[in-house]
CSV table of C-alpha atoms and ligand atoms in Angstrom, one decimal:
chain,number,residue,atom,x,y,z
A,1395,MET,CA,1.1,119.7,133.1
A,1396,ALA,CA,4.5,121.0,132.7
A,1397,SER,CA,7.4,119.0,134.0
A,1398,VAL,CA,10.8,119.8,135.5
A,1399,GLU,CA,14.0,117.7,135.2
A,1400,SER,CA,15.4,116.2,138.4
A,1401,VAL,CA,18.4,113.9,138.9
A,1402,SER,CA,15.9,111.1,139.0
A,1403,GLY,CA,14.1,112.1,135.7
A,1404,PRO,CA,11.3,114.5,135.0
A,1405,ILE,CA,8.9,115.5,137.7
A,1406,ALA,CA,5.3,116.8,137.1
A,1407,ALA,CA,5.4,120.5,138.3
A,1408,ASP,CA,2.6,119.9,140.8
A,1409,GLU,CA,4.9,117.2,142.4
A,1410,LEU,CA,7.7,119.5,143.3
A,1411,GLY,CA,6.0,120.6,146.5
A,1412,VAL,CA,7.9,122.6,149.3
A,1413,THR,CA,11.1,123.5,147.5
A,1414,LEU,CA,14.3,125.0,148.8
A,1415,ILE,CA,15.7,127.0,145.9
A,1416,HIS,CA,19.4,127.0,146.7
A,1417,GLU,CA,21.1,124.1,148.6
A,1418,HIS,CA,24.3,122.2,147.9
A,1419,LEU,CA,24.7,118.4,148.6
A,1420,ARG,CA,28.6,118.8,148.2
A,1421,THR,CA,30.8,121.6,147.3
A,1422,TRP,CA,34.3,120.8,146.3
A,1423,ASP,CA,37.1,122.0,144.0
A,1424,GLU,CA,37.0,119.2,141.3
A,1425,ALA,CA,40.4,120.0,139.8
A,1426,THR,CA,42.2,120.0,143.1
A,1427,HIS,CA,40.6,116.7,144.0
A,1428,LEU,CA,41.3,115.1,140.8
A,1429,GLN,CA,45.0,116.2,140.9
A,1430,TRP,CA,45.7,115.7,144.6
A,1431,PRO,CA,43.2,113.1,145.9
A,1432,SER,CA,45.7,112.4,148.7
A,1433,ALA,CA,44.9,116.0,150.1
A,1434,GLY,CA,41.7,114.2,151.4
A,1435,THR,CA,39.4,117.2,150.8
A,1436,VAL,CA,36.7,114.9,149.6
A,1437,ARG,CA,36.4,111.7,151.5
A,1438,GLU,CA,35.6,109.4,148.6
A,1439,ASP,CA,37.3,108.0,145.5
A,1440,PRO,CA,37.3,110.1,142.3
A,1441,PRO,CA,35.6,110.6,140.1
A,1442,HIS,CA,32.1,109.1,140.9
A,1443,ALA,CA,32.6,106.1,143.2
A,1444,VAL,CA,30.5,106.6,146.2
A,1445,GLU,CA,32.1,105.2,149.3
A,1446,PRO,CA,30.1,104.9,152.7
A,1447,GLY,CA,30.9,107.6,155.0
A,1448,GLY,CA,32.4,111.0,154.4
A,1449,ASP,CA,30.8,113.4,152.1
A,1450,TYR,CA,28.1,111.0,151.0
A,1451,GLU,CA,26.9,110.5,154.5
A,1452,GLU,CA,26.9,114.2,155.2
A,1453,ALA,CA,24.8,114.8,152.0
A,1454,VAL,CA,22.4,112.1,152.9
A,1455,LYS,CA,22.2,113.4,156.5
A,1456,ALA,CA,21.3,116.8,155.1
A,1457,ALA,CA,18.8,115.5,152.7
A,1458,HIS,CA,17.0,113.2,155.3
A,1459,ALA,CA,16.9,116.4,157.5
A,1460,ALA,CA,15.1,118.3,154.8
A,1461,VAL,CA,12.7,115.5,154.1
A,1462,GLU,CA,11.8,115.3,157.8
A,1463,LEU,CA,11.2,119.0,157.9
A,1464,GLY,CA,8.7,118.8,155.0
A,1465,VAL,CA,11.0,119.7,152.1
A,1466,ARG,CA,10.2,117.6,149.0
A,1467,THR,CA,12.6,119.3,146.6
A,1468,ILE,CA,15.8,121.1,146.5
A,1469,VAL,CA,17.3,123.2,143.6
A,1470,GLU,CA,20.9,122.2,143.5
A,1471,PRO,CA,23.0,125.0,141.8
A,1472,THR,CA,26.3,123.1,142.0
A,1473,ALA,CA,27.9,124.0,138.6
A,1474,MET,CA,31.5,123.6,137.1
A,1475,PHE,CA,34.1,124.7,139.7
A,1476,LEU,CA,31.8,123.8,142.5
A,1477,GLY,CA,32.3,120.1,141.8
A,1478,ARG,CA,29.0,119.2,140.0
A,1479,ASP,CA,28.5,115.4,140.2
A,1480,VAL,CA,25.0,114.3,139.1
A,1481,ALA,CA,25.7,110.6,139.9
A,1482,PHE,CA,26.3,111.7,143.4
A,1483,MET,CA,23.2,113.8,143.6
A,1484,ARG,CA,21.2,110.9,142.2
A,1485,ARG,CA,22.5,108.5,144.8
A,1486,VAL,CA,21.4,110.9,147.5
A,1487,ALA,CA,18.0,111.3,146.0
A,1488,GLU,CA,17.5,107.7,145.7
A,1489,GLU,CA,18.4,107.0,149.2
A,1490,THR,CA,16.4,109.8,150.8
A,1491,GLY,CA,13.3,110.5,148.6
A,1492,LEU,CA,14.4,114.0,148.3
A,1493,GLN,CA,13.9,115.5,144.8
A,1494,VAL,CA,17.0,117.2,143.5
A,1495,ILE,CA,17.0,119.7,140.5
A,1496,PRO,CA,20.4,119.9,138.7
A,1497,CYS,CA,21.9,122.7,136.6
A,1498,THR,CA,24.5,123.4,134.0
A,1499,GLY,CA,26.8,126.2,133.9
A,1500,ILE,CA,30.0,127.7,135.2
A,1501,TYR,CA,30.7,129.2,138.5
A,1502,THR,CA,33.5,131.7,138.5
A,1503,TYR,CA,34.0,135.3,139.3
A,1504,ASP,CA,36.7,136.2,136.7
A,1505,TYR,CA,39.1,133.2,135.8
A,1506,LEU,CA,38.2,131.0,132.8
A,1507,PRO,CA,40.4,128.1,131.7
A,1508,THR,CA,42.0,128.5,128.1
A,1509,PHE,CA,39.4,126.0,127.0
A,1510,PHE,CA,36.6,128.5,127.6
A,1511,ALA,CA,38.7,131.7,127.1
A,1512,SER,CA,39.3,130.6,123.6
A,1513,ARG,CA,35.7,129.7,122.8
A,1514,SER,CA,32.7,132.0,122.0
A,1515,ALA,CA,29.6,132.5,124.0
A,1516,ASP,CA,27.8,130.5,121.4
A,1517,GLN,CA,30.3,127.6,121.6
A,1518,ILE,CA,29.8,127.7,125.5
A,1519,ALA,CA,26.0,127.8,125.0
A,1520,ASP,CA,26.3,124.7,122.8
A,1521,LEU,CA,27.7,122.8,125.9
A,1522,TYR,CA,25.0,124.0,128.2
A,1523,VAL,CA,22.3,123.0,125.6
A,1524,HIS,CA,23.9,119.6,125.5
A,1525,ASP,CA,23.3,119.3,129.3
A,1526,ILE,CA,19.7,120.5,129.0
A,1527,GLU,CA,18.6,118.5,126.0
A,1528,VAL,CA,20.9,115.3,126.0
A,1529,GLY,CA,22.2,114.8,129.6
A,1530,ILE,CA,24.9,115.8,132.0
A,1531,GLN,CA,28.2,113.9,132.4
A,1532,ASP,CA,27.3,111.0,130.1
A,1533,THR,CA,24.1,110.4,132.0
A,1534,GLU,CA,20.5,110.9,131.0
A,1535,ILE,CA,20.2,113.4,133.8
A,1536,LYS,CA,19.2,116.7,132.3
A,1537,ALA,CA,19.9,120.2,133.5
A,1538,ALA,CA,16.7,122.1,134.6
A,1539,PHE,CA,18.3,125.5,134.7
A,1540,ILE,CA,21.6,127.4,133.9
A,1541,LYS,CA,23.9,129.0,136.5
A,1542,CYS,CA,26.0,132.0,136.0
A,1543,ALA,CA,27.8,134.4,138.6
A,1544,ALA,CA,29.2,137.8,139.2
A,1545,ASP,CA,31.0,138.8,142.4
A,1546,GLU,CA,33.6,141.2,143.7
A,1547,PRO,CA,35.6,141.6,140.3
A,1548,GLY,CA,32.4,142.8,138.7
A,1549,VAL,CA,30.9,142.0,135.4
A,1550,ASN,CA,34.2,141.7,133.5
A,1551,GLU,CA,34.9,140.4,130.1
A,1552,ASN,CA,34.8,136.5,131.0
A,1553,ILE,CA,31.8,137.1,133.2
A,1554,GLU,CA,29.9,138.9,130.4
A,1555,LYS,CA,30.7,136.0,128.0
A,1556,LEU,CA,29.3,133.5,130.5
A,1557,HIS,CA,26.2,135.6,131.1
A,1558,ARG,CA,25.6,135.8,127.3
A,1559,ALA,CA,26.3,132.0,127.0
A,1560,ALA,CA,23.8,131.2,129.7
A,1561,ALA,CA,21.3,133.7,128.0
A,1562,ARG,CA,21.7,132.1,124.5
A,1563,ALA,CA,21.1,128.5,126.0
A,1564,SER,CA,18.1,129.8,127.9
A,1565,VAL,CA,16.7,131.4,124.7
A,1566,ARG,CA,17.3,128.1,122.7
A,1567,THR,CA,15.8,125.8,125.2
A,1568,GLY,CA,13.6,127.8,127.5
A,1569,ALA,CA,15.5,126.9,130.6
A,1570,PRO,CA,15.6,129.4,133.3
A,1571,ILE,CA,18.8,131.2,134.7
A,1572,MET,CA,20.2,131.7,138.3
A,1573,ALA,CA,22.6,134.4,138.4
A,1574,HIS,CA,24.8,134.6,141.6
A,1575,SER,CA,25.1,138.3,142.5
A,1576,ARG,CA,26.9,140.4,145.0
A,1577,PRO,CA,24.8,143.2,146.5
A,1578,ALA,CA,27.7,144.9,148.1
A,1579,SER,CA,29.0,145.9,144.6
A,1580,ASP,CA,25.5,146.0,143.0
A,1581,THR,CA,26.3,143.5,140.3
A,1582,ALA,CA,22.6,142.7,139.5
A,1583,PRO,CA,21.7,145.6,137.2
A,1584,ARG,CA,24.5,144.9,134.7
A,1585,GLN,CA,23.7,141.1,134.9
A,1586,ILE,CA,20.1,141.8,134.2
A,1587,GLU,CA,20.8,144.1,131.4
A,1588,ILE,CA,23.0,141.6,129.5
A,1589,LEU,CA,20.4,138.8,129.9
A,1590,ASN,CA,17.8,141.3,128.6
A,1591,GLU,CA,19.9,142.3,125.6
A,1592,GLU,CA,20.1,138.6,124.7
A,1593,GLY,CA,16.2,138.4,124.8
A,1594,VAL,CA,15.8,136.4,128.0
A,1595,GLU,CA,12.5,137.2,129.8
A,1596,PRO,CA,12.9,138.6,133.2
A,1597,SER,CA,10.4,136.0,134.5
A,1598,LYS,CA,13.1,133.3,133.6
A,1599,VAL,CA,15.8,135.2,135.8
A,1600,GLN,CA,16.5,134.6,139.4
A,1601,ILE,CA,19.0,136.9,141.0
A,1602,ALA,CA,20.6,134.8,143.7
A,1603,HIS,CA,21.8,136.4,147.0
A,1604,THR,CA,19.8,139.6,146.8
A,1605,GLY,CA,19.1,139.1,150.5
A,1606,ASP,CA,22.7,139.7,151.3
A,1607,THR,CA,21.7,143.4,151.6
A,1608,ASP,CA,18.8,144.9,153.5
A,1609,ASP,CA,18.7,148.0,151.4
A,1610,LEU,CA,15.1,147.9,150.3
A,1611,ASP,CA,15.5,150.5,147.7
A,1612,GLN,CA,18.3,148.6,146.1
A,1613,ILE,CA,16.2,145.4,146.2
A,1614,GLU,CA,13.2,147.2,144.9
A,1615,ARG,CA,15.2,148.6,141.8
A,1616,ILE,CA,16.1,144.9,141.1
A,1617,LEU,CA,12.5,143.7,141.6
A,1618,GLU,CA,11.3,146.5,139.2
A,1619,THR,CA,13.0,144.7,136.3
A,1620,GLY,CA,10.7,141.7,136.7
A,1621,VAL,CA,13.1,139.1,137.9
A,1622,TRP,CA,12.9,136.8,140.9
A,1623,ILE,CA,15.2,137.4,143.9
A,1624,GLY,CA,16.8,134.9,146.3
A,1625,LEU,CA,16.8,135.7,150.0
A,1626,ASP,CA,18.9,132.6,150.1
A,1627,ARG,CA,21.7,132.8,152.6
A,1628,TYR,CA,20.2,132.4,156.0
A,1629,GLY,CA,22.9,131.5,158.3
A,1630,LEU,CA,25.7,133.3,156.5
A,1631,GLU,CA,26.2,135.9,159.1
A,1632,MET,CA,29.4,137.1,157.2
A,1633,TYR,CA,27.2,138.7,154.6
A,1634,LEU,CA,24.3,139.7,156.5
A,1635,PRO,CA,23.1,138.9,160.1
A,1636,TYR,CA,20.0,136.7,160.5
A,1637,GLU,CA,17.7,139.2,162.1
A,1638,GLN,CA,18.4,141.7,159.2
A,1639,ARG,CA,17.5,139.0,156.8
A,1640,GLN,CA,14.3,138.4,158.6
A,1641,ALA,CA,13.4,142.0,158.8
A,1642,THR,CA,14.1,142.4,155.0
A,1643,THR,CA,11.8,139.4,154.3
A,1644,ARG,CA,9.0,140.7,156.4
A,1645,ALA,CA,9.4,144.2,154.8
A,1646,LEU,CA,9.1,142.6,151.3
A,1647,LEU,CA,6.1,140.6,152.3
A,1648,GLU,CA,4.5,143.7,153.6
A,1649,ARG,CA,5.2,145.3,150.3
A,1650,GLY,CA,3.4,142.7,148.5
A,1651,TYR,CA,6.5,140.8,147.0
A,1652,ALA,CA,5.5,137.2,148.2
A,1653,ASP,CA,5.1,136.1,144.6
A,1654,ARG,CA,8.6,137.4,143.6
A,1655,ILE,CA,10.9,135.8,146.5
A,1656,PHE,CA,12.7,132.6,147.3
A,1657,LEU,CA,13.9,131.6,150.8
A,1658,SER,CA,16.9,129.3,151.2
A,1659,ALA,CA,20.3,129.0,153.0
A,1660,ASP,CA,22.8,128.2,150.2
A,1661,SER,CA,24.0,125.6,152.5
A,1662,CYS,CA,26.7,123.1,151.7
A,1663,ALA,CA,26.3,119.6,153.3
A,1664,THR,CA,30.3,119.6,152.9
A,1665,ILE,CA,32.6,122.1,151.5
A,1666,ASP,CA,36.3,121.8,150.8
A,1667,TRP,CA,37.1,125.4,150.3
A,1668,PHE,CA,38.9,126.0,153.6
A,1669,PRO,CA,41.0,123.9,155.9
A,1670,ALA,CA,39.1,122.4,158.7
A,1671,GLU,CA,40.7,124.7,161.2
A,1672,ALA,CA,39.7,127.8,159.2
A,1673,ILE,CA,36.1,126.7,159.1
A,1674,GLU,CA,36.3,126.2,163.0
A,1675,GLY,CA,37.7,129.7,163.2
A,1676,MET,CA,35.0,131.2,161.0
A,1677,ILE,CA,32.3,129.6,163.0
A,1678,ALA,CA,33.9,130.8,166.3
A,1679,ALA,CA,34.0,134.2,164.9
A,1680,GLY,CA,30.4,134.2,164.1
A,1681,MET,CA,30.7,134.3,160.4
A,1682,ALA,CA,28.3,131.4,160.0
A,1683,LYS,CA,25.5,130.4,162.5
A,1684,ASP,CA,23.0,127.5,162.0
A,1685,TRP,CA,24.1,127.7,158.3
A,1686,THR,CA,22.4,124.4,157.3
A,1687,ILE,CA,19.6,123.0,155.1
A,1688,ARG,CA,17.5,122.9,158.2
A,1689,ILE,CA,17.3,126.7,158.9
A,1690,VAL,CA,14.5,127.8,156.6
A,1691,PRO,CA,12.0,125.1,157.5
A,1692,GLU,CA,13.0,124.8,161.1
A,1693,ARG,CA,13.4,128.4,162.1
A,1694,VAL,CA,12.8,131.0,159.4
A,1695,LEU,CA,9.3,129.8,158.3
A,1696,PRO,CA,7.9,129.3,161.8
A,1697,GLU,CA,9.2,132.8,162.9
A,1698,LEU,CA,7.7,134.4,159.7
A,1699,ARG,CA,4.3,132.6,160.4
A,1700,GLU,CA,4.4,134.1,164.0
A,1701,SER,CA,4.9,137.5,162.6
A,1702,GLY,CA,2.0,137.3,160.2
A,1703,MET,CA,2.9,135.5,157.0
A,1704,THR,CA,-0.2,133.8,155.8
A,1705,ALA,CA,-0.5,130.3,154.8
A,1706,GLU,CA,-1.2,131.5,151.3
A,1707,GLN,CA,2.0,133.6,151.2
A,1708,GLU,CA,4.0,130.6,152.4
A,1709,ARG,CA,2.6,128.4,149.7
A,1710,THR,CA,3.3,131.1,147.2
A,1711,ILE,CA,6.9,131.4,148.2
A,1712,MET,CA,7.8,127.8,149.0
A,1713,VAL,CA,5.7,125.9,146.3
A,1714,ASP,CA,4.2,128.1,143.6
A,1715,ASN,CA,7.3,130.3,143.0
A,1716,PRO,CA,9.8,127.7,142.4
A,1717,VAL,CA,7.3,126.0,139.8
A,1718,ALA,CA,6.6,129.4,138.1
A,1719,TRP,CA,10.5,130.0,137.8
A,1720,LEU,CA,11.4,126.5,136.8
A,1721,THR,CA,8.6,126.0,134.1
A,1722,GLY,CA,8.5,129.6,132.8
B,1136,ZN,ZN1,25.2,128.4,146.1
């Protein structure tokens, strides 16, 4: 039986159970927090001390909610620049019983610090392989997958290098890749092309945020390459309203793609990217609605069942696909 690395150690693949493929327990700007802890964007002491209350409490609340709704595992794609902190994740997992699958990788759309700008794809891959084979942040916790991203600036020089680094670490270790994409500028084809050039099997590649479009032709062109796709931002109305997301999922089920899709919300139990008043304004403007870890188990799945999703299709999407992607 294959196993999958979690923040609490390896888990037998058949123990993953119902899995949300893309949820964050905390998203914060690690450099800002380290330099200006007084800004109070993260309500605990740096770097790893976990105080009661604040971000930790919110993460535990989200994890408890997921467990109560029947979720056993979340795939947690918080990489560098999103504030990855596996000790924090492990505390949340231990307190709630939620299984948490961590990653390695760098989340950026263009910028790279000089440390990485001056290093090759192979040298960056070495760091990823260390996280996968030795452990993350001086712990024994190993990364189960590799994250990379392309967004509005496109697949520029830095982004290409990070995709090649992710690909080389994947080829060396067998770890799968989650690639954040931006359907509005159709970044996925070039992302897939680079990973292919490096010899990564499409079955190891998940194109995250494909569900930010409801253009079925565009989605099917991605599926034709053999990769997995994430319909993974339920509640983020600013990219695509909920009903259009559901219509897309239903259409893909009708077309026989249950064995190629993931459902998730890309929720963040807390996020420090915006001042509090800006977040209130975004919610008031309807840019995000019910954007929580609860939305898929509590609302999306029951509605899909009502419109004809079979128990077998649901098991495929929520249980079997995560195992297949994570174990290759
Ligand atoms: Zn995310």
